[in-house]
PDB file of C-alpha atoms in Angstrom:
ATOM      1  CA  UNK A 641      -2.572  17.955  11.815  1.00 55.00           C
ATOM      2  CA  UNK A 642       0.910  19.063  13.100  1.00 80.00           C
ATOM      3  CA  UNK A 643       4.008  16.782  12.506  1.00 94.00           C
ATOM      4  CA  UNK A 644       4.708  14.874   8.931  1.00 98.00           C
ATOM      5  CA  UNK A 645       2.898  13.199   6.396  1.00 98.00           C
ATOM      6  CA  UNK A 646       5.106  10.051   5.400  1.00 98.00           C
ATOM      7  CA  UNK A 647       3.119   7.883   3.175  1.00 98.00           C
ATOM      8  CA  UNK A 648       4.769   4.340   2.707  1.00 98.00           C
ATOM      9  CA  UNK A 649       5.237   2.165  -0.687  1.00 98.00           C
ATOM     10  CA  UNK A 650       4.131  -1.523  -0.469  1.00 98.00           C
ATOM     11  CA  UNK A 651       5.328  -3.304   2.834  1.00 98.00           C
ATOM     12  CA  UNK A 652       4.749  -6.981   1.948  1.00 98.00           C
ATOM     13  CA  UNK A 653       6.051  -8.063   5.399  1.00 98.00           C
ATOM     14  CA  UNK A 654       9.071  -6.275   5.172  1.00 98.00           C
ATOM     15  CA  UNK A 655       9.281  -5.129   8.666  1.00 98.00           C
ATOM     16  CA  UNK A 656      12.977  -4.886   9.058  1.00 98.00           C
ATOM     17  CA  UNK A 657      13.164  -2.444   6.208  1.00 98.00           C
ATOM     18  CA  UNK A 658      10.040  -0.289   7.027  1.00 98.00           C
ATOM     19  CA  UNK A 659      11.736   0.052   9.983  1.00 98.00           C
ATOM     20  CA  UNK A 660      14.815   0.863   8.908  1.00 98.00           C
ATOM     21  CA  UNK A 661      13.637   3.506   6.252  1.00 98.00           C
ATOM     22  CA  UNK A 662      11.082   5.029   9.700  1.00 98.00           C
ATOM     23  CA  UNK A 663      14.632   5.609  11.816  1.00 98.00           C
ATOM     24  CA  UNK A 664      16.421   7.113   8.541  1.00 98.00           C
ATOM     25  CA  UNK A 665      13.712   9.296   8.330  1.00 98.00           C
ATOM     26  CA  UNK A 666      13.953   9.942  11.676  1.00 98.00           C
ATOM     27  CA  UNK A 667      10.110  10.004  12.757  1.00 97.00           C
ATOM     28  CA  UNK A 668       8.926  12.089  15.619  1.00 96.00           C
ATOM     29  CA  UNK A 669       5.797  11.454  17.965  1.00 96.00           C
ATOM     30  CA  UNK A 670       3.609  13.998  16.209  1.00 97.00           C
ATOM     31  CA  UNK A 671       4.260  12.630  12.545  1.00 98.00           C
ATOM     32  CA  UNK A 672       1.970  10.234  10.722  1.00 98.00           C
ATOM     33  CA  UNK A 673       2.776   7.455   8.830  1.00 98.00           C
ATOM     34  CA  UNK A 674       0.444   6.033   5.737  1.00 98.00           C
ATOM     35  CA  UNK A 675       1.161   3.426   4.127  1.00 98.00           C
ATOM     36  CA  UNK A 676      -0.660   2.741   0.592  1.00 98.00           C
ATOM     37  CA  UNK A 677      -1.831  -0.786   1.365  1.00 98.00           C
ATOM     38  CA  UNK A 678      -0.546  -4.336   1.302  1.00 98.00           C
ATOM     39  CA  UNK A 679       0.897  -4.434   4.265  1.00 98.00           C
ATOM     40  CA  UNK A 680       0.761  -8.304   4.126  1.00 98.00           C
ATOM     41  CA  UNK A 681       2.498 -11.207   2.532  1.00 97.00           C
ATOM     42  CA  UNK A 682       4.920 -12.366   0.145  1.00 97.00           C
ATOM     43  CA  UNK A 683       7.677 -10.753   3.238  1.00 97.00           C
ATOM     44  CA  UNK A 684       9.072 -12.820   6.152  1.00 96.00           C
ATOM     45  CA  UNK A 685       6.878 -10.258   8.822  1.00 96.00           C
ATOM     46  CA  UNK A 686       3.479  -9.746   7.783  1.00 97.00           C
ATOM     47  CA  UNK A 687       2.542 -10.306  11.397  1.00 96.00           C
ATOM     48  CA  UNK A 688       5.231  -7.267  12.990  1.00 97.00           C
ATOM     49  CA  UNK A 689       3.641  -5.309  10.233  1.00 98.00           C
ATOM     50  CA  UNK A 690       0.047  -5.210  11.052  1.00 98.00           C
ATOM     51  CA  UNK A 691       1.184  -5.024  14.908  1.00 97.00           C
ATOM     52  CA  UNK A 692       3.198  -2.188  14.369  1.00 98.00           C
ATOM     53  CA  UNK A 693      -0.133  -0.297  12.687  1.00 98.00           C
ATOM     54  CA  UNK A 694      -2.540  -2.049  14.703  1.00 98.00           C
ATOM     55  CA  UNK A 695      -1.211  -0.700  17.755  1.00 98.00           C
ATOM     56  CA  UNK A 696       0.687   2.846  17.204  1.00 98.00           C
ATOM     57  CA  UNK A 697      -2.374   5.561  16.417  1.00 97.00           C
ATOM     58  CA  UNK A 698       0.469   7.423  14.219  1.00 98.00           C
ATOM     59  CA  UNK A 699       0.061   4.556  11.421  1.00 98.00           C
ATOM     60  CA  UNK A 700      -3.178   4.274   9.289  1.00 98.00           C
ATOM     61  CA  UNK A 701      -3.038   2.535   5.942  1.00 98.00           C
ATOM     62  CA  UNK A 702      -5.776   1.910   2.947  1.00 98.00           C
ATOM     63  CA  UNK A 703      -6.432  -1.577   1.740  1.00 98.00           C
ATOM     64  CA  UNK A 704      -4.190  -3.191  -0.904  1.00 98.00           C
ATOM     65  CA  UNK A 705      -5.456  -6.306  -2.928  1.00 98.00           C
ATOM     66  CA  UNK A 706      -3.832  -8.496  -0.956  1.00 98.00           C
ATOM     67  CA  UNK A 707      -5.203  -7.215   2.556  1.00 98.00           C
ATOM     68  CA  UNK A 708      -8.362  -7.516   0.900  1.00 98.00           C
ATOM     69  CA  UNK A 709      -7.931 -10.873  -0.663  1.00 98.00           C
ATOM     70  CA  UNK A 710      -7.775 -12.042   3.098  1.00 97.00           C
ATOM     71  CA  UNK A 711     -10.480  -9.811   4.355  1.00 97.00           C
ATOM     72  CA  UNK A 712     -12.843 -11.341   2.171  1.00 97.00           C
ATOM     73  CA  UNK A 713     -11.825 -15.216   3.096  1.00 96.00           C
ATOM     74  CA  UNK A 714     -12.190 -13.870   6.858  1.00 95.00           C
ATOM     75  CA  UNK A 715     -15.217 -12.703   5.809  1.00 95.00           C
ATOM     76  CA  UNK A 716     -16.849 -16.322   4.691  1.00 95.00           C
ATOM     77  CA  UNK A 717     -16.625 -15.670   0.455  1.00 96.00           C
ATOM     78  CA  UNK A 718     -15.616 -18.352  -1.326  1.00 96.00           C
ATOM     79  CA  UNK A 719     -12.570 -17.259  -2.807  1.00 95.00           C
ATOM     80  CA  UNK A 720      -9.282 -19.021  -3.620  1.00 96.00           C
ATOM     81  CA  UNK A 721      -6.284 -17.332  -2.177  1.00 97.00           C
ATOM     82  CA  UNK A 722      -3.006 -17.201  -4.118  1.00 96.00           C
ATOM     83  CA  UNK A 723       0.111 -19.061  -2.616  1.00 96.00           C
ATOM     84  CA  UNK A 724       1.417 -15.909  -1.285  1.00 96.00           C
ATOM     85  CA  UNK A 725      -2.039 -15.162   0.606  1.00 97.00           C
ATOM     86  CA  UNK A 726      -2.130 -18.500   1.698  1.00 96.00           C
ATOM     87  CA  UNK A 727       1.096 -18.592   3.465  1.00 95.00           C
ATOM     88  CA  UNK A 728       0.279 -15.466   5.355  1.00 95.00           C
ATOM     89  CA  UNK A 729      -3.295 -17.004   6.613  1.00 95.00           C
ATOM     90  CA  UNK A 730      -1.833 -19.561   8.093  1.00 94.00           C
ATOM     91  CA  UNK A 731       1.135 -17.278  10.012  1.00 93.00           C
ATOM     92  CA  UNK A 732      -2.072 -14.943  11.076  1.00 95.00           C
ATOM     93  CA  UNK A 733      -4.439 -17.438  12.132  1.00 91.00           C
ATOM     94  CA  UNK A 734      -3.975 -17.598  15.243  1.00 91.00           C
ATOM     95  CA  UNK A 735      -5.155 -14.017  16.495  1.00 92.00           C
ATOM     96  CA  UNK A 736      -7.379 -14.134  13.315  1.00 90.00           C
ATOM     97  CA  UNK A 737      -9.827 -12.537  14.658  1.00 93.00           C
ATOM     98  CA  UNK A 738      -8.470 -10.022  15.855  1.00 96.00           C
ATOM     99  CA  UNK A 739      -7.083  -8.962  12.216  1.00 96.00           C
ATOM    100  CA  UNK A 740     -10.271  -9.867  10.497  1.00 96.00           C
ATOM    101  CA  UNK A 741     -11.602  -6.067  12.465  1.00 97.00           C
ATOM    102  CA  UNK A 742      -8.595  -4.230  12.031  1.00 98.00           C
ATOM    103  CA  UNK A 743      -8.746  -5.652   8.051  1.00 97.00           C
ATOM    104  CA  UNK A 744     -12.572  -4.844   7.988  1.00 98.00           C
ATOM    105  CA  UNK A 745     -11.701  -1.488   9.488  1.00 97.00           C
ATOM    106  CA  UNK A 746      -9.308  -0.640   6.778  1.00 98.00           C
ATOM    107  CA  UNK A 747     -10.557   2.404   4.260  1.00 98.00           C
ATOM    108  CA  UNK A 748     -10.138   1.956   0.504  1.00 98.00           C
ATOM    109  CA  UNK A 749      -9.129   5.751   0.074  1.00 98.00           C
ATOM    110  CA  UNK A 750      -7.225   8.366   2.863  1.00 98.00           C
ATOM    111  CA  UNK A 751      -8.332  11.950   1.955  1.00 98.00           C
ATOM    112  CA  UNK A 752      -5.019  14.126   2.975  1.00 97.00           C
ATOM    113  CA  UNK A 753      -6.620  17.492   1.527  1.00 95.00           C
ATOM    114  CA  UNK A 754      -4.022  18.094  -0.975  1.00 96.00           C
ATOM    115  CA  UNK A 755      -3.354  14.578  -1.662  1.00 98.00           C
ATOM    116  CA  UNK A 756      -5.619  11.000  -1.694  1.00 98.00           C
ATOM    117  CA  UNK A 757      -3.895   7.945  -0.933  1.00 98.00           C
ATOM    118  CA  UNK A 758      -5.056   4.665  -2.740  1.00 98.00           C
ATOM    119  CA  UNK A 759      -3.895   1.294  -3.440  1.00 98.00           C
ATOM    120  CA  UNK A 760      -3.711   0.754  -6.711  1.00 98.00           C
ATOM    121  CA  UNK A 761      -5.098   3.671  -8.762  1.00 98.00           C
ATOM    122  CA  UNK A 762      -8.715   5.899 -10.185  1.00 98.00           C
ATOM    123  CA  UNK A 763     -10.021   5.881 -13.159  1.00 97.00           C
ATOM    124  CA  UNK A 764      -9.602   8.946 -15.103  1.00 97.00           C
ATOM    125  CA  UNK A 765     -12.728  11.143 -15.211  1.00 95.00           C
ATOM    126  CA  UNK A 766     -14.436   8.829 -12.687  1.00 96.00           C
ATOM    127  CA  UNK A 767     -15.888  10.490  -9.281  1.00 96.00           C
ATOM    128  CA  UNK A 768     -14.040   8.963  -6.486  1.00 96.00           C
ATOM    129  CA  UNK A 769     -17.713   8.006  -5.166  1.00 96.00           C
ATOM    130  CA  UNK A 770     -18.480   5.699  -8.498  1.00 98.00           C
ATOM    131  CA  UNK A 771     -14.727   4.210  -8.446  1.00 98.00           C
ATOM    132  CA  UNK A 772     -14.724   0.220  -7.894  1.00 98.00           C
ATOM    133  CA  UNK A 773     -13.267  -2.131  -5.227  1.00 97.00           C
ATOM    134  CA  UNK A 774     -11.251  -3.456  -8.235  1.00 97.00           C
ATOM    135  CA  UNK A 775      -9.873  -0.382  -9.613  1.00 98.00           C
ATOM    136  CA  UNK A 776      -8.637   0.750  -6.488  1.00 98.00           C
ATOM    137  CA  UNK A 777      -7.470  -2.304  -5.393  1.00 98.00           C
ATOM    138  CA  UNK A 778      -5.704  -4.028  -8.606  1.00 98.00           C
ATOM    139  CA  UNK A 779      -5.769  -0.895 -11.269  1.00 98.00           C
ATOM    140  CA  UNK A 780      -2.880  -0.342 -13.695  1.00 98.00           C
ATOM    141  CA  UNK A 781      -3.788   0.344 -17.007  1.00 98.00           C
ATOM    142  CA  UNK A 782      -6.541   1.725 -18.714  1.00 97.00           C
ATOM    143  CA  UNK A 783      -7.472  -1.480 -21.640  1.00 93.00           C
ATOM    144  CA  UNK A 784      -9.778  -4.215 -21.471  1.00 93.00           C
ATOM    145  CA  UNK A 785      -7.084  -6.104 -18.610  1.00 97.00           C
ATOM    146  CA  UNK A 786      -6.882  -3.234 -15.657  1.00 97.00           C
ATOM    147  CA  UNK A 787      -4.244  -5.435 -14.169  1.00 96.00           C
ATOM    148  CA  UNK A 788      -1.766  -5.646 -17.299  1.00 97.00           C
ATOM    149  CA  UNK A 789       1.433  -4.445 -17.420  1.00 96.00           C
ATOM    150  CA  UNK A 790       0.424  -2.886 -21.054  1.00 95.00           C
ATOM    151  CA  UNK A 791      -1.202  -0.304 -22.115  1.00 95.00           C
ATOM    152  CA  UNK A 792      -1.448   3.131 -21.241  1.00 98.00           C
ATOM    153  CA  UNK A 793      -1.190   3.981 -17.435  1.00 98.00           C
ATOM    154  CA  UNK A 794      -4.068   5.383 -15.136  1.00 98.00           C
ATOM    155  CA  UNK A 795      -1.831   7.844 -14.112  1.00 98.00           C
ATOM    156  CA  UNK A 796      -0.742   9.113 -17.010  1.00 98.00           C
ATOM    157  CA  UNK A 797      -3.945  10.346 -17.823  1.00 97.00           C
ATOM    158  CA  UNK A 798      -5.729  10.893 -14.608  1.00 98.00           C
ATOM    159  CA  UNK A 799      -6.155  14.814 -13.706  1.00 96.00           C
ATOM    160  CA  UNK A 800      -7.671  15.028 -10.435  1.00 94.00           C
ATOM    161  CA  UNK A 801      -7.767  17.980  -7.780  1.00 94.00           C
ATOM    162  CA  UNK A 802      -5.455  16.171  -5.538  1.00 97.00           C
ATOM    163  CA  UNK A 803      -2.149  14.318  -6.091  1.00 98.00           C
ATOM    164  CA  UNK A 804      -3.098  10.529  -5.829  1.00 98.00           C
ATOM    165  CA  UNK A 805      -0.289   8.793  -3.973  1.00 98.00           C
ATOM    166  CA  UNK A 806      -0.528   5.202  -4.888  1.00 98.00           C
ATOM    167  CA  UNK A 807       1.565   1.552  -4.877  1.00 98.00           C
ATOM    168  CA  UNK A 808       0.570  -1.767  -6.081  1.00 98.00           C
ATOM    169  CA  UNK A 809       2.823  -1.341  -9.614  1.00 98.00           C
ATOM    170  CA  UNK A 810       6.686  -2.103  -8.775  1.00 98.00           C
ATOM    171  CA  UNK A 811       8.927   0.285 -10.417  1.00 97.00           C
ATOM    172  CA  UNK A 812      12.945   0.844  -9.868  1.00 96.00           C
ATOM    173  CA  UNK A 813      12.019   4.207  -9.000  1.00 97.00           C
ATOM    174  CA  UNK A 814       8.261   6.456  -8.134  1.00 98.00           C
ATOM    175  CA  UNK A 815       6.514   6.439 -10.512  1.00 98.00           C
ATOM    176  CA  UNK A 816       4.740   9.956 -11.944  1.00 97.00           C
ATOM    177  CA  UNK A 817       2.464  11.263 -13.197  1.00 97.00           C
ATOM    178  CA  UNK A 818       1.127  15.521 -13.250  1.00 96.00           C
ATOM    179  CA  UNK A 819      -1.254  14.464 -10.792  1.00 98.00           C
ATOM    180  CA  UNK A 820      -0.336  11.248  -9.329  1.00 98.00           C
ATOM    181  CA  UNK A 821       2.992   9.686  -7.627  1.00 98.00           C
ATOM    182  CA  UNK A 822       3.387   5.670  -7.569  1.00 98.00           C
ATOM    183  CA  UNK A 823       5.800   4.669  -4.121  1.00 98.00           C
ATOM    184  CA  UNK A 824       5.949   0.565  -4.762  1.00 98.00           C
ATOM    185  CA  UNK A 825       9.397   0.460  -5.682  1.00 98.00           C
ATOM    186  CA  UNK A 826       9.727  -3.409  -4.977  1.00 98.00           C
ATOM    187  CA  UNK A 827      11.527  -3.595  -1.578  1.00 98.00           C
ATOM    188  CA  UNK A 828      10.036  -7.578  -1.660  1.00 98.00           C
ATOM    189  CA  UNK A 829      11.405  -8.309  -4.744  1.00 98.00           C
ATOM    190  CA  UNK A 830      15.144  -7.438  -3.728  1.00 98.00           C
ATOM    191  CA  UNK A 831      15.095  -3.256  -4.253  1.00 98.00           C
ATOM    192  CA  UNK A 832      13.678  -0.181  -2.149  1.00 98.00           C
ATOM    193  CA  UNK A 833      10.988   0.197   0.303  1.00 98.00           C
ATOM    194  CA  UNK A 834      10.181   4.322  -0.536  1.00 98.00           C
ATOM    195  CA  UNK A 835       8.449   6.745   1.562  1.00 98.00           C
ATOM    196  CA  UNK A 836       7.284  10.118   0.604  1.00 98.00           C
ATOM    197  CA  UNK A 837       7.414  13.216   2.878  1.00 98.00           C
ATOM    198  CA  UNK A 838       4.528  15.440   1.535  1.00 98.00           C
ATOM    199  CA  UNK A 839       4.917  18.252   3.541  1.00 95.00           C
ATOM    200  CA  UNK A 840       8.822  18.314   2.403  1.00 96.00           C
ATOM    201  CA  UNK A 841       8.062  16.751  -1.103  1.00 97.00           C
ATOM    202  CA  UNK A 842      11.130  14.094  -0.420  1.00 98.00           C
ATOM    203  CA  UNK A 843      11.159  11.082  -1.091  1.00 98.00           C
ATOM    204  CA  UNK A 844      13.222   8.746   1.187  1.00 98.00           C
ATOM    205  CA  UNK A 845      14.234   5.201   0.760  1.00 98.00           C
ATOM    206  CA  UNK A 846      16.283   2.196   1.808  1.00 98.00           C
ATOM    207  CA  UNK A 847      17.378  -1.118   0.077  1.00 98.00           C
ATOM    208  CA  UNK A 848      15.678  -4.096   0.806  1.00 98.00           C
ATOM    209  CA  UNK A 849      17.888  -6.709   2.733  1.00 98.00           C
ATOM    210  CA  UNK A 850      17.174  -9.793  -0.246  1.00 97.00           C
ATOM    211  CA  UNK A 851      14.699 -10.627  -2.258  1.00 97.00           C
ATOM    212  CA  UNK A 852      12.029 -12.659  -0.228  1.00 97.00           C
ATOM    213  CA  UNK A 853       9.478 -13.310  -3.616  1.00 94.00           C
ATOM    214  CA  UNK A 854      10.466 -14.045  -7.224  1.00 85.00           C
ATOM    215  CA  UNK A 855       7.104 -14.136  -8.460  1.00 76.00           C
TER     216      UNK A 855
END
C-alpha cells in the first residue's frame, strides 16, 4: 500500500466537515481513507456520506451500530429503529437498495497490519475470531452493561498485537489507551470530526459547523 492511512472518527452525516478535515489534510490520489463506522445519521448528509465511500475506491469503512441497525431492517428483522435511524431510512429510501449491498458489504473489522480498525471496541483477552456483533458494534465498558458510560474501559485493559483504532464513545479529545486509540470526538454533537494519520502518527481535526443532535 503506498500513500496514507487516514482513519476517520464517527461521521454521522457530517459531510461538510469530513470534507473539510480531507482538504486540511490535504489528501492525495494514492492515500486511503477509513473511517471507523457510522457513517450514517443523526447529521444533515448521511446520503453525501455513503456516496462519497460508495463511489471513491480510496474510502473503505467498518460497520458502526448505527449502519448496522439499518442493515438489519433492510435485511427483513424485526427490529425497532431509534428516531435518529429512522430519520435517515426515510432520506435513503429511495436508492435503498442500492445501500442495503454496499451496507451488507461492510466488514466488522479492517486488518491494517500494525493496526485493526473497529467500531466500537474487543474484549480484552478475546480472539478477534470469538468477538461478538455487539461488542464490536456498541462496546464501552467492561461490566454487566457493555454500553454504559461506567465502569472500567475496554481499552484500558485490552493488550492486543495491534493498535485498535476505534469510535463509537464521544470524547473532547482521542481517547487512549497502550494499545488502542478512540477518534469519535463528537463532531455531531457541536465539537471535532478527528482523523488519524498512522503512517505520520498525527492526528488532524476540524470543528464541527453546530451541533446537529442533542441526544
Amino acid at each position: 500500500m503506498t500513500g496514507r492511512r487516514i482513519v476517520v472518527g464517527d461521521i454521522h452525516g457530517c459531510y461538510d466537515e469530513l470534507i473539510e478535515l480531507l482538504e486540511k489534510i490535504g489528501v492525495d490520489d494514492d492515500d486511503r481513507i477509513f473511517s471507523v463506522g457510522d457513517l450514517i445519521t443523526k447529521g444533515p448528509k448521511s446520503k453525501e456520506v455513503l456516496e462519497l465511500f460508495m463511489t471513491d475506491a480510496r474510502f473503505s469503512t467498518v460497520i458502526g451500530n448505527h449502519d448496522l441497525a439499518l442493515r438489519r431492517k433492510w435485511n427483513g428483522e424485526d427490529i425497532e429503529l431509534k428516531s435518529a435511524q429512522k430519520e435517515a431510512h426515510k432520506e435513503l429510501r429511495d436508492a435503498k437498495d442500492a445501500y442495503a449491498t454496499f451496507f451488507n458489504r461492510m466488514p466488522f473489522t479492517i486488518d491494517l497490519d500494525t493496526h485493526l480498525i473497529v467500531h466500537a471496541g474487543l474484549r480484552p483477552n478475546v480472539e478477534l475470531y470469538s468477538q461478538t456483533t455487539g461488542d464490536m458494534t456498541r462496546l464501552r465498558t467492561l461490566g454487566a452493561d457493555r454500553e454504559s458510560d461506567e465502569g472500567t474501559p475496554w481499552y484500558h485493559v485490552y493488550h492486543g498485537d495491534k493498535i485498535v483504532l476505534f469510535g463509537h464513545w464521544p470524547a473532547p479529545e482521542p481517547r487512549r489507551g497502550r494499545k488502542a486509540i478512540g477518534l469519535d470526538t463528537g463532531c455531531v454533537y457541536g465539537y471535532n470530526l478527528t482523523a488519524y494519520i498512522i503512517d505520520d502518527d498525527e492526528f488532524v481535526n476540524v470543528k464541527a459547523k453546530r451541533a446537529y443532535d442533542n441526544s
